XYZ file of C-alpha atoms in Angstrom:
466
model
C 1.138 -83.037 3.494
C 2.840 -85.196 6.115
C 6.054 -84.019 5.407
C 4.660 -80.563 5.912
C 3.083 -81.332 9.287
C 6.010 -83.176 10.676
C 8.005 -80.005 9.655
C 5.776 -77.879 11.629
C 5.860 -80.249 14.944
C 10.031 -79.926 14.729
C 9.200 -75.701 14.741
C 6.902 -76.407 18.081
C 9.125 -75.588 19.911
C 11.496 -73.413 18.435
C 8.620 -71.381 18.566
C 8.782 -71.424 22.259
C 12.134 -70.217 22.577
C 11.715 -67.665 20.086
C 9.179 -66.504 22.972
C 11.728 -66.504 25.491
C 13.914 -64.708 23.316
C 11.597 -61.818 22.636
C 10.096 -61.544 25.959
C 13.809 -61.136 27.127
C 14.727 -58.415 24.380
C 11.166 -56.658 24.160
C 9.969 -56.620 27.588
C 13.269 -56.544 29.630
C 15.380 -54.708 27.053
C 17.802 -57.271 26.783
C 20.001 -56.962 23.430
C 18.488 -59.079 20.686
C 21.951 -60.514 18.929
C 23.498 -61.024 22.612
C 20.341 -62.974 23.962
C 20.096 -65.277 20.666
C 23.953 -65.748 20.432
C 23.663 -67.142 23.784
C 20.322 -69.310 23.298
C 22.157 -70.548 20.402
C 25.067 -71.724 21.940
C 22.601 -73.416 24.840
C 20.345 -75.151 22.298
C 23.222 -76.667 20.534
C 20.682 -79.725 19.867
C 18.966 -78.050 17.224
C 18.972 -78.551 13.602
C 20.601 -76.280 10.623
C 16.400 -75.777 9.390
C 15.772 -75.005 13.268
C 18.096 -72.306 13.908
C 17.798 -70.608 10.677
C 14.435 -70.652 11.665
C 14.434 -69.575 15.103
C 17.014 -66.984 13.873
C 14.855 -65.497 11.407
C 11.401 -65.733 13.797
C 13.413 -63.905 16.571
C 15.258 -61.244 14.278
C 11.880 -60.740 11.979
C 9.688 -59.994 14.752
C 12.219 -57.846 16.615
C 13.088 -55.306 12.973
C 8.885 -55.555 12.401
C 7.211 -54.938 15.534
C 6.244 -51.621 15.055
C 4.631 -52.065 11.969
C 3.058 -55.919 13.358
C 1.913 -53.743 16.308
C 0.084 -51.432 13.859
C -1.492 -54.421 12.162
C -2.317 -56.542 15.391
C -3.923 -53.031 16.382
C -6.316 -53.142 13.309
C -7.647 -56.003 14.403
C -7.919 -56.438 18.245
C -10.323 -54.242 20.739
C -7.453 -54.570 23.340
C -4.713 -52.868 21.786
C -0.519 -53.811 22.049
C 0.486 -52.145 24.634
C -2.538 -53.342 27.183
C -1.529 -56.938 26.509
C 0.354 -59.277 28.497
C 3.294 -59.567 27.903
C 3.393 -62.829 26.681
C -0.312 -62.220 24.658
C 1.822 -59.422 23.037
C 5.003 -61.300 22.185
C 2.961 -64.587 20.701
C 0.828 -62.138 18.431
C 3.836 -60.076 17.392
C 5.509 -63.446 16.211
C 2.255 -65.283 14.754
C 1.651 -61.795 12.606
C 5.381 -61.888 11.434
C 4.657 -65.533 10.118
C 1.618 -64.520 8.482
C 3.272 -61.826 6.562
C 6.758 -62.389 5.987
C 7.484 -66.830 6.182
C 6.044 -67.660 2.938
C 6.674 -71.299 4.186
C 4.607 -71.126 7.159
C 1.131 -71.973 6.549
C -1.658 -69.235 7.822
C -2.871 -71.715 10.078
C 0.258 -73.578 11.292
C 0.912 -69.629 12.683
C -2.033 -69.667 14.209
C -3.003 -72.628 15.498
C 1.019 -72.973 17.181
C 0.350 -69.589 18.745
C -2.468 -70.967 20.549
C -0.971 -73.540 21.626
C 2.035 -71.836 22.745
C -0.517 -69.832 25.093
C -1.940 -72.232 26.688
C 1.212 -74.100 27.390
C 2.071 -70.684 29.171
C -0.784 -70.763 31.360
C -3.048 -68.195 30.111
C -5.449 -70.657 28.479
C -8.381 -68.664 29.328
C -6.793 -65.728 26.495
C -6.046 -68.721 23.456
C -9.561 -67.850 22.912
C -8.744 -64.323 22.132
C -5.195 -64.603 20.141
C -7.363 -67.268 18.003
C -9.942 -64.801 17.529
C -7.613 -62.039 16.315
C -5.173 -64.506 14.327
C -8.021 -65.698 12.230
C -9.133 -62.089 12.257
C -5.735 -60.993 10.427
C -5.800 -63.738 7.779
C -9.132 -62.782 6.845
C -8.270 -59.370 6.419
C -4.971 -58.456 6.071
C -5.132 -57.965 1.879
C -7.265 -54.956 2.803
C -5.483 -53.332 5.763
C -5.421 -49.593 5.531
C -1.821 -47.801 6.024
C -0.967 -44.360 6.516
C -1.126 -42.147 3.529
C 2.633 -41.003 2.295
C 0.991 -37.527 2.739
C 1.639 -38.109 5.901
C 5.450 -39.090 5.531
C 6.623 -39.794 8.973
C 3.275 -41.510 9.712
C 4.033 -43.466 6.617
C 7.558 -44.167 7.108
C 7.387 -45.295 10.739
C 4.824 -48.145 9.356
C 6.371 -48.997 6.234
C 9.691 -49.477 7.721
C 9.211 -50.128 11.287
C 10.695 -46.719 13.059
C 9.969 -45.230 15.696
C 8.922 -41.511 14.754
C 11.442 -39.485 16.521
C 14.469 -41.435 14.289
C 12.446 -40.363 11.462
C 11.757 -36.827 12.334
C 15.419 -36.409 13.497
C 16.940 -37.910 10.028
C 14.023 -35.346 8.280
C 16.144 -32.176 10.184
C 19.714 -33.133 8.240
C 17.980 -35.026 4.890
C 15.022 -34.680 2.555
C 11.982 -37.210 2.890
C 13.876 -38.892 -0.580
C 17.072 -39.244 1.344
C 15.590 -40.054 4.619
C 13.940 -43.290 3.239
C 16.681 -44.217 1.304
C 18.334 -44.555 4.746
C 15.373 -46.547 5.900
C 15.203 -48.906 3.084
C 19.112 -49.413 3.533
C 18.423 -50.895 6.977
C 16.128 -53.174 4.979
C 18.556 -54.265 2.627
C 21.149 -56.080 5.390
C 21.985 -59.289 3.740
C 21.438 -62.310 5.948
C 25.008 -64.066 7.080
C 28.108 -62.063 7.700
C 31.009 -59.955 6.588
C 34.382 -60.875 7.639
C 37.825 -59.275 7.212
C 40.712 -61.904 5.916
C 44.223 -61.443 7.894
C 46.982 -61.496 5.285
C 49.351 -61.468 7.878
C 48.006 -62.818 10.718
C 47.982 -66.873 11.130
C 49.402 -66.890 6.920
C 51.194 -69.968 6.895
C 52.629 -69.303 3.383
C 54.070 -66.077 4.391
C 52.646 -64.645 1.415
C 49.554 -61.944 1.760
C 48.896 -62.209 -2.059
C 47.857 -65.944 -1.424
C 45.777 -65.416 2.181
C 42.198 -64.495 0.738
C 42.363 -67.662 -1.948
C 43.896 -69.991 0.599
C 41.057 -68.865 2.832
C 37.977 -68.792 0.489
C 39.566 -72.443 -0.895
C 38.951 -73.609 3.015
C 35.410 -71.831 3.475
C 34.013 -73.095 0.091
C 35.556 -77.190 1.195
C 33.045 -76.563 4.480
C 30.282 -75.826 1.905
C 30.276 -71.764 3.113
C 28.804 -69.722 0.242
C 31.357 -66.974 -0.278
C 30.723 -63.670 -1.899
C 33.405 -61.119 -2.642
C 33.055 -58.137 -0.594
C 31.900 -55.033 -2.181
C 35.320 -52.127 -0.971
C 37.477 -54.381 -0.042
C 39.851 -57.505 -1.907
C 40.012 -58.681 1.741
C 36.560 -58.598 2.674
C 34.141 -61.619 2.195
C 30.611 -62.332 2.603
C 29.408 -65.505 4.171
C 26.317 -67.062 3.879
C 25.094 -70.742 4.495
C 26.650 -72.150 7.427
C 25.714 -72.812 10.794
C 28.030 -71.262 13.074
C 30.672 -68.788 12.449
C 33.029 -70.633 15.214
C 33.029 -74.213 13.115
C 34.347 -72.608 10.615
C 37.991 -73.805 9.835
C 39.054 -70.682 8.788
C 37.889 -68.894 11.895
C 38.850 -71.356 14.490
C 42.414 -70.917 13.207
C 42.221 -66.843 12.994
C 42.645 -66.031 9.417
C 39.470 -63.802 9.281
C 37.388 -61.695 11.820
C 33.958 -61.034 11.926
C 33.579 -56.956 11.123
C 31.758 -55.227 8.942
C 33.183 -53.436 5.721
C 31.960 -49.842 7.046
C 34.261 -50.682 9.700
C 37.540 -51.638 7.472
C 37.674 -48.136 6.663
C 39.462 -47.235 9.965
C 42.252 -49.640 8.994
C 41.874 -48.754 5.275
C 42.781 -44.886 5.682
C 44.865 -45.341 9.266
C 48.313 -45.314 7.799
C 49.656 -47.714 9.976
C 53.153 -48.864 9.543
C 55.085 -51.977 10.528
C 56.814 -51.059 13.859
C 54.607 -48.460 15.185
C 52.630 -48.308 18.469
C 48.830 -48.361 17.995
C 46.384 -47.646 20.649
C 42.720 -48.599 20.561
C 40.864 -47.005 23.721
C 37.169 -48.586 23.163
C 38.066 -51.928 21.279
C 35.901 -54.583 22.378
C 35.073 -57.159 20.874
C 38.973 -56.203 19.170
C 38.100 -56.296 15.152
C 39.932 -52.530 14.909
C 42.476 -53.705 16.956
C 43.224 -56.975 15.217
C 43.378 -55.067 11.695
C 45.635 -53.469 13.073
C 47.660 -55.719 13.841
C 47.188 -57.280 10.494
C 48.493 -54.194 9.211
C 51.491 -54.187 11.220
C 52.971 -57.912 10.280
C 54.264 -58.737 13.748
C 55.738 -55.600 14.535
C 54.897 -53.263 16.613
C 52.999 -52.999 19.708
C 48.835 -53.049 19.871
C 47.674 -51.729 23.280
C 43.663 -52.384 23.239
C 41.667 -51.342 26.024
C 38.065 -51.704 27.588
C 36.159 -50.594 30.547
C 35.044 -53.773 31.764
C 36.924 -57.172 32.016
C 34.319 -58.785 30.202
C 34.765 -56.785 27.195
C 38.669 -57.046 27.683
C 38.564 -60.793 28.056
C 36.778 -60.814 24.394
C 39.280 -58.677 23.096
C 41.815 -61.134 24.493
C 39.790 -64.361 22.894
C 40.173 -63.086 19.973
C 43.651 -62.269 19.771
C 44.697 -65.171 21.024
C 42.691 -66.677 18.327
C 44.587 -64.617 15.636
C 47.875 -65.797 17.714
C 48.517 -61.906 18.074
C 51.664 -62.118 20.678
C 52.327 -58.026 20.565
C 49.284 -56.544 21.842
C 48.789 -55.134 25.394
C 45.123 -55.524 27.152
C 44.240 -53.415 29.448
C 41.153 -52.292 31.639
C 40.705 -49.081 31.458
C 38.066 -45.782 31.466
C 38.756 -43.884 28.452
C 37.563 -40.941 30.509
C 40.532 -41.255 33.049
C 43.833 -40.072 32.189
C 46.891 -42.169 32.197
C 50.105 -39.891 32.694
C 52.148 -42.647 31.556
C 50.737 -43.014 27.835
C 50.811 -38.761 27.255
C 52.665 -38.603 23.998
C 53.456 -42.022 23.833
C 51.279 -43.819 20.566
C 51.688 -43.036 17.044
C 48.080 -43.914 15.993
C 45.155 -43.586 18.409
C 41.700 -45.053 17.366
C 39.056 -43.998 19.055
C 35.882 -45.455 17.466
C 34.165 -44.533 20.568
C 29.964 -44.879 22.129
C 27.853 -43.628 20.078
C 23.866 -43.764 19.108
C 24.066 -46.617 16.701
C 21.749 -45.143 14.191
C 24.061 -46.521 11.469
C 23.617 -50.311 12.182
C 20.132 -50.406 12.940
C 20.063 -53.150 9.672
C 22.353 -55.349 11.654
C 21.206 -54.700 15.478
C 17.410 -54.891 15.003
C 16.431 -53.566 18.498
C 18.829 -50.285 18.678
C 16.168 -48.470 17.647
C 14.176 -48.955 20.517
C 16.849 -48.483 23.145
C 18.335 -44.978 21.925
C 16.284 -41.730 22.156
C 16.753 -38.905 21.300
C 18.322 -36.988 24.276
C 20.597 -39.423 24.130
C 22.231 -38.166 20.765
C 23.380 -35.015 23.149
C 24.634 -37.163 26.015
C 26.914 -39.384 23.519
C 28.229 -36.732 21.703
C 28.944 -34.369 25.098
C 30.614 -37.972 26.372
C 32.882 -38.652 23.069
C 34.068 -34.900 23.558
C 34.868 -35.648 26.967
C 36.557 -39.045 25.615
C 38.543 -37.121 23.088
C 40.085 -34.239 25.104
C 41.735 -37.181 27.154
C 42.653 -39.749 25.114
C 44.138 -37.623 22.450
C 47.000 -36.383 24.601
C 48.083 -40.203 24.446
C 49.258 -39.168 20.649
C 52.761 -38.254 19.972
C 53.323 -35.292 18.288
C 53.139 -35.724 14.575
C 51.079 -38.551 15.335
C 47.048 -39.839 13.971
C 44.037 -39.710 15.858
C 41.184 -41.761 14.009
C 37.564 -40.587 15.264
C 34.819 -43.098 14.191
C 31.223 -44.098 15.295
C 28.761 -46.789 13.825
C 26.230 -43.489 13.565
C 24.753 -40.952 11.295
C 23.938 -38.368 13.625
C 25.577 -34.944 12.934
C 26.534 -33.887 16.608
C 28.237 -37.175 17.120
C 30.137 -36.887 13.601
C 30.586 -33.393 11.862
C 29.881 -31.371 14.629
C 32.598 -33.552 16.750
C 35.334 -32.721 14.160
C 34.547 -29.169 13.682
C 35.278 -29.703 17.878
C 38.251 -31.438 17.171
C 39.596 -28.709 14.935
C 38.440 -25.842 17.273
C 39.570 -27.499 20.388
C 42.351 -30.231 20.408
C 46.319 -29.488 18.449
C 44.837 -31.798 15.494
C 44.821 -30.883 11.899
C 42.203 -32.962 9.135
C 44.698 -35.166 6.976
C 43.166 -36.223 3.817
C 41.966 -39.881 3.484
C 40.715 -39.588 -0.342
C 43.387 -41.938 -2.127
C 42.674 -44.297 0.894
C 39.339 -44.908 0.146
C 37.239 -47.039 -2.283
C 37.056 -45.862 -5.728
C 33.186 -45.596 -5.109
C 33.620 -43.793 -1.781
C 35.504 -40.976 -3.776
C 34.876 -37.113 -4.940
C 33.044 -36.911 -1.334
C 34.482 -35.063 1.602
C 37.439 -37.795 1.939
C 39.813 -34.936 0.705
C 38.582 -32.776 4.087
C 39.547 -35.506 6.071
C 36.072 -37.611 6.795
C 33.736 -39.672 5.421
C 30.044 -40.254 6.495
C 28.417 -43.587 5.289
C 25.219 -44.293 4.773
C 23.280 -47.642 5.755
C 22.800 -49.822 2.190
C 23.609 -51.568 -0.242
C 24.864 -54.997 2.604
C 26.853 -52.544 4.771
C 26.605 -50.237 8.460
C 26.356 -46.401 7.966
C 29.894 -45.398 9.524
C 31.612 -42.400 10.282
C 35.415 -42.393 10.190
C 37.789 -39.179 10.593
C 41.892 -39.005 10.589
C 43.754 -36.162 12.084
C 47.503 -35.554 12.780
C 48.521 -33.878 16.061
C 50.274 -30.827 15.386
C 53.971 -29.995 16.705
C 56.115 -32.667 14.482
């Protein structure tokens, strides 16, 4: 029981930034993986238990809210969205403890949250988030949710969604289909994916022996390692602290990236010697497979709008010690005269809605709307009538976005084909053996969020005139 207690005085006041966290991300609409990454970094004090738990408090409460706003509703006279702010954010978190941290006793949740209040002032309302914690531990075996008659009712409780993501995926999928997407946004494993180099920072030379040389390193630091599920070059990590102790990281033999997003690599084509231009590429994983793929050779030009993103880009290849890429700030709306007909693979994985990653980035879902679908997909048109003219003749233009919205994916490449001097080049015998029999043979591939990975788009063309 001591143990137990003590353990609960260390969370005190991880607890409290976890508040600062969500009050940043919730209530100034601050991005949740950019604000923790950072508080992380700050807090660099706290303990392996701490941050896993302050990582899990902060991410939990952020992917539940909707549905801990439902329950917190069942129970309190003054609903969410009249609370203060910080009433709100302390009863969001308290609720996600008392559903979803098994380890967390009912009233550790409770009685910190009170505390927590008080040491923020509003001492005169501990009264009332006492009231409705003890309230929801009384009662919540017998809480009431929406009948599945009533599917996107249902579904936006059961899984957290706002409506209008539900009624939008209900216009291209049945309900069957549209909550296997949702559960696949459930089913992101915790820890990461990363993409070995087998060129890149290979001291042997020999790409056969990069992914054992690296796993041998990860597994020395104690990193649970998990072969990735497409890929003989993909891992999954899990168990570590920091991504940036790892050995293996530090030194650039792997890069953080999703396996969705290995596919633009995977079915790119890219040769040793050719020039390869990446025209959104922050944070630079596209652009550093690609220069995996090239062995030295070649030239890499990546480019961003803003030098922040650039600079990351540029952290990162240095990192890799990637000596033939060109960084550049640049608009991919504005045409450069000087790059017409000049690359012989373009990627353009370009903005987009993010209703792919919503597993990974917890809080997209309550940034994006739905006129905003329209507005991405008219600005990756206007993206793609410029930057395309950068390929030479006979050369590849890869379209891909981290969404599954149909303007921004099938409708852009019936636009492509209708529009720009591009024809669809098959990427079938490029992909997976499970991706297969799909539309890879017409030239795309739409994935769906599941099963540990992003939903992804990814398209090749070749520009006509060789």
């Amino acid at each position: 029981m001591e143990k137990r207690q003590t353990s609960q005085q260390n969370m005190r006041n991880v607890r409290a930034i976890a508040l600062d966290i969500l009050l940043q991300v919730m209530e100034e609409g601050k991005y949740c993986d950019r604000t923790l990454h950072r508080t992380l970094n700050r807090e660099d004090t706290l303990s392996k238990q701490q941050r896993a738990f302050l990582t899990r408090l902060v991410e939990g409460t952020v992917e539940q809210a909707i549905r801990l706003d439902y329950i917190i509703d069942c129970f309190s006279k003054t609903k969410v969205v009249k609370m203060k702010p910080v009433i709100r954010e302390t009863l969001r978190m308290a609720v996600y403890q008392l559903f979803y941290m098994d380890q967390v006793p009912d009233s550790a949740a409770c009685n910190e949250a009170v505390k927590l209040v008080r040491k923020r002032g509003l001492k005169g309302l501990s009264g009332f988030v006492n009231g409705v914690l003890r309230s929801v531990i009384r009662g919540k075996d017998q809480i009431k949710y929406p009948d599945a008659k009533d599917f996107i009712s249902y579904a936006s409780i059961k899984y957290s969604m706002p409506g209008w993501i539900i009624e939008y995926f209900l216009e291209e999928y049945s309900e069957a289909e549209t909550e296997q997407i949702l559960q696949g946004f459930m089913q992101k494993e915790s820890g990461v994916t990363v993409r070995c180099n087998l060129n890149l920072q290979n001291p042997s030379g020999n790409p056969d022996l990069a992914v054992p040389e690296i796993i041998e390193s990860l597994e020395r630091q104690q990193v649970t390692v998990q072969p990735g599920k497409w890929f003989p070059y993909a891992l999954h990590l899990s168990g570590f602290e920091r991504v940036d102790s790892m050995e293996a990281f530090a030194r650039g033999r792997l890069q953080v990236q999703d396996e969705s997003s290995m596919l633009v690599g995977a079915v790119s084509g890219i040769k040793p010697g050719q020039e390869v231009l990446d025209v959104c590429a922050a944070p630079g994983g596209k652009s550093l497979h690609a220069a995996d793929l090239l062995a030295g050779t070649g030239v890499i030009f990546s480019c961003d709008l803003s030098e922040t993103k650039v600079h990351l880009i540029q952290e990162n290849m240095e990192r890799a010690g990637v000596d033939h890429c060109e960084l550049y700030r640049q608009n991919a709306r504005i045409l450069r005269k000087d790059w017409i007909d000049s690359v012989d693979v373009l990627i353009a994985d370009l903005p987009c809605s993010g209703l792919g990653v919503i597993g990974g980035k917890c809080d997209i879902k309550y940034h994006t709307h739905r006129e905003d679908i329209d507005e991405l997909a008219s600005l990756q048109r206007e993206i793609l009538r410029v930057v395309s003219q950068y390929v030479r003749p006979g050369g590849i233009l890869l379209y891909s976005t981290c969404t599954v919205a149909r303007e921004e994916n099938n409708d852009n490449v019936s636009w492509i084909k209708e529009t720009l001097p591009f024809v669809p080049v098959s990427i079938e015998e490029d992909l997976p053996e499970s991706l297969r029999g799909k539309t890879g043979k017409e030239g795309y591939l739409q994935v769906l969020p599941g099963n540990g990975s992003d939903g992804f788009f990814v398209a090749k063309f070749q520009r006509k005139g060789i």
